[in-house]
mmCIF file of C-alpha atoms in Angstrom:
data_model
loop_
_atom_site.group_PDB
_atom_site.id
_atom_site.type_symbol
_atom_site.label_atom_id
_atom_site.label_comp_id
_atom_site.label_asym_id
_atom_site.label_seq_id
_atom_site.Cartn_x
_atom_site.Cartn_y
_atom_site.Cartn_z
ATOM 1 C CA UNK A 1 -131.606 93.886 -68.734
ATOM 2 C CA UNK A 2 -132.881 93.361 -72.275
ATOM 3 C CA UNK A 3 -136.490 94.270 -73.003
ATOM 4 C CA UNK A 4 -138.878 91.353 -73.293
ATOM 5 C CA UNK A 5 -140.844 91.122 -76.517
ATOM 6 C CA UNK A 6 -144.567 91.443 -76.071
ATOM 7 C CA UNK A 7 -146.780 88.530 -77.001
ATOM 8 C CA UNK A 8 -150.538 88.884 -77.265
ATOM 9 C CA UNK A 9 -152.748 85.821 -77.067
ATOM 10 C CA UNK A 10 -156.334 86.372 -78.244
ATOM 11 C CA UNK A 11 -159.019 84.077 -76.825
ATOM 12 C CA UNK A 12 -162.609 84.266 -78.011
ATOM 13 C CA UNK A 13 -164.811 83.044 -75.192
ATOM 14 C CA UNK A 14 -168.541 82.429 -74.898
ATOM 15 C CA UNK A 15 -171.036 85.260 -75.146
ATOM 16 C CA UNK A 16 -168.911 87.622 -77.233
ATOM 17 C CA UNK A 17 -166.202 87.855 -74.576
ATOM 18 C CA UNK A 18 -162.644 88.326 -75.845
ATOM 19 C CA UNK A 19 -159.568 88.049 -73.624
ATOM 20 C CA UNK A 20 -156.169 89.440 -74.564
ATOM 21 C CA UNK A 21 -153.393 87.857 -72.521
ATOM 22 C CA UNK A 22 -150.210 89.944 -72.653
ATOM 23 C CA UNK A 23 -146.720 88.781 -71.731
ATOM 24 C CA UNK A 24 -143.520 90.816 -71.948
ATOM 25 C CA UNK A 25 -142.966 94.576 -71.926
ATOM 26 C CA UNK A 26 -145.737 96.986 -72.916
ATOM 27 C CA UNK A 27 -143.654 99.941 -73.984
ATOM 28 C CA UNK A 28 -142.871 102.341 -76.843
ATOM 29 C CA UNK A 29 -141.823 99.516 -79.164
ATOM 30 C CA UNK A 30 -144.691 97.122 -78.428
ATOM 31 C CA UNK A 31 -147.647 99.423 -77.718
ATOM 32 C CA UNK A 32 -148.554 99.703 -81.437
ATOM 33 C CA UNK A 33 -148.951 95.903 -81.528
ATOM 34 C CA UNK A 34 -151.626 96.042 -78.837
ATOM 35 C CA UNK A 35 -153.424 98.877 -80.617
ATOM 36 C CA UNK A 36 -153.340 96.919 -83.895
ATOM 37 C CA UNK A 37 -154.847 93.818 -82.282
ATOM 38 C CA UNK A 38 -157.614 95.933 -80.731
ATOM 39 C CA UNK A 39 -158.307 97.551 -84.105
ATOM 40 C CA UNK A 40 -158.724 94.100 -85.666
ATOM 41 C CA UNK A 41 -161.272 93.220 -82.986
ATOM 42 C CA UNK A 42 -163.228 96.445 -83.449
ATOM 43 C CA UNK A 43 -165.392 95.170 -86.296
ATOM 44 C CA UNK A 44 -166.183 91.867 -84.584
ATOM 45 C CA UNK A 45 -169.169 90.883 -82.527
ATOM 46 C CA UNK A 46 -167.422 90.913 -79.159
ATOM 47 C CA UNK A 47 -169.243 92.682 -76.368
ATOM 48 C CA UNK A 48 -166.741 92.386 -73.554
ATOM 49 C CA UNK A 49 -162.951 92.776 -73.676
ATOM 50 C CA UNK A 50 -160.632 91.677 -70.883
ATOM 51 C CA UNK A 51 -156.915 92.494 -70.969
ATOM 52 C CA UNK A 52 -154.885 90.167 -68.764
ATOM 53 C CA UNK A 53 -151.675 91.953 -67.747
ATOM 54 C CA UNK A 54 -150.318 89.295 -65.373
ATOM 55 C CA UNK A 55 -147.426 88.550 -67.729
ATOM 56 C CA UNK A 56 -146.435 92.196 -68.272
ATOM 57 C CA UNK A 57 -143.126 93.063 -66.634
ATOM 58 C CA UNK A 58 -142.900 96.718 -67.668
ATOM 59 C CA UNK A 59 -145.541 99.231 -68.713
ATOM 60 C CA UNK A 60 -144.413 102.734 -69.619
ATOM 61 C CA UNK A 61 -146.373 105.811 -70.745
ATOM 62 C CA UNK A 62 -146.710 104.386 -74.259
ATOM 63 C CA UNK A 63 -148.228 101.249 -72.788
ATOM 64 C CA UNK A 64 -150.705 103.321 -70.779
ATOM 65 C CA UNK A 65 -151.590 105.249 -73.916
ATOM 66 C CA UNK A 66 -152.156 101.970 -75.770
ATOM 67 C CA UNK A 67 -154.535 100.792 -73.049
ATOM 68 C CA UNK A 68 -156.513 104.013 -73.462
ATOM 69 C CA UNK A 69 -156.639 103.533 -77.238
ATOM 70 C CA UNK A 70 -157.873 99.968 -76.731
ATOM 71 C CA UNK A 71 -160.565 101.299 -74.412
ATOM 72 C CA UNK A 72 -161.582 103.857 -77.016
ATOM 73 C CA UNK A 73 -161.805 101.168 -79.706
ATOM 74 C CA UNK A 74 -163.630 98.637 -77.539
ATOM 75 C CA UNK A 75 -165.880 100.963 -75.552
ATOM 76 C CA UNK A 76 -165.059 99.398 -72.195
ATOM 77 C CA UNK A 77 -162.365 97.012 -71.094
ATOM 78 C CA UNK A 78 -161.498 95.154 -67.922
ATOM 79 C CA UNK A 79 -157.911 94.850 -66.788
ATOM 80 C CA UNK A 80 -156.901 91.785 -64.800
ATOM 81 C CA UNK A 81 -153.567 90.601 -63.450
ATOM 82 C CA UNK A 82 -152.487 94.160 -62.665
ATOM 83 C CA UNK A 83 -149.284 94.181 -60.621
ATOM 84 C CA UNK A 84 -149.008 96.441 -57.564
ATOM 85 C CA UNK A 85 -146.486 98.586 -59.466
ATOM 86 C CA UNK A 86 -148.830 99.038 -62.422
ATOM 87 C CA UNK A 87 -151.745 99.697 -60.065
ATOM 88 C CA UNK A 88 -149.775 102.538 -58.446
ATOM 89 C CA UNK A 89 -149.030 103.952 -61.906
ATOM 90 C CA UNK A 90 -152.713 103.789 -62.870
ATOM 91 C CA UNK A 91 -153.665 105.472 -59.596
ATOM 92 C CA UNK A 92 -151.076 108.253 -59.924
ATOM 93 C CA UNK A 93 -152.081 109.053 -63.500
ATOM 94 C CA UNK A 94 -155.802 108.995 -62.756
ATOM 95 C CA UNK A 95 -156.415 106.184 -65.223
ATOM 96 C CA UNK A 96 -158.278 104.095 -62.662
ATOM 97 C CA UNK A 97 -161.135 106.525 -63.356
ATOM 98 C CA UNK A 98 -161.238 105.369 -66.987
ATOM 99 C CA UNK A 99 -160.103 101.752 -66.869
ATOM 100 C CA UNK A 100 -161.883 99.039 -64.903
ATOM 101 C CA UNK A 101 -159.353 97.049 -62.888
ATOM 102 C CA UNK A 102 -160.344 93.708 -61.414
ATOM 103 C CA UNK A 103 -158.300 92.317 -58.541
ATOM 104 C CA UNK A 104 -158.254 88.963 -56.874
ATOM 105 C CA UNK A 105 -158.504 89.193 -53.077
ATOM 106 C CA UNK A 106 -154.809 88.349 -52.669
ATOM 107 C CA UNK A 107 -153.915 91.162 -55.066
ATOM 108 C CA UNK A 108 -155.883 93.681 -52.983
ATOM 109 C CA UNK A 109 -153.924 92.771 -49.843
ATOM 110 C CA UNK A 110 -150.608 93.226 -51.702
ATOM 111 C CA UNK A 111 -151.607 96.686 -52.971
ATOM 112 C CA UNK A 112 -153.170 97.934 -49.698
#
């Protein structure tokens, strides 16, 4: 199966809230794109950053590293749309201690 190119949609919402909606694979080839977008946002007036991962099919160690770099640049981030597979990866690596993950109630039942 061919890797899916990562697209990143930036939405500036009310109150300094910025949402990054990712679709595709967050891997070695695409992780630098996410880091670059976060670096561009660093100097802005946003106060809250949400990363929507619902459209991410694959996230490897480079993708996890990119999420940590985004957190470092932004201060705090919220992850939404986290698949059960990615949630298990975050749990196993201990990254749920550093990254805030928001789940819908249906998502919690699928993970549990």
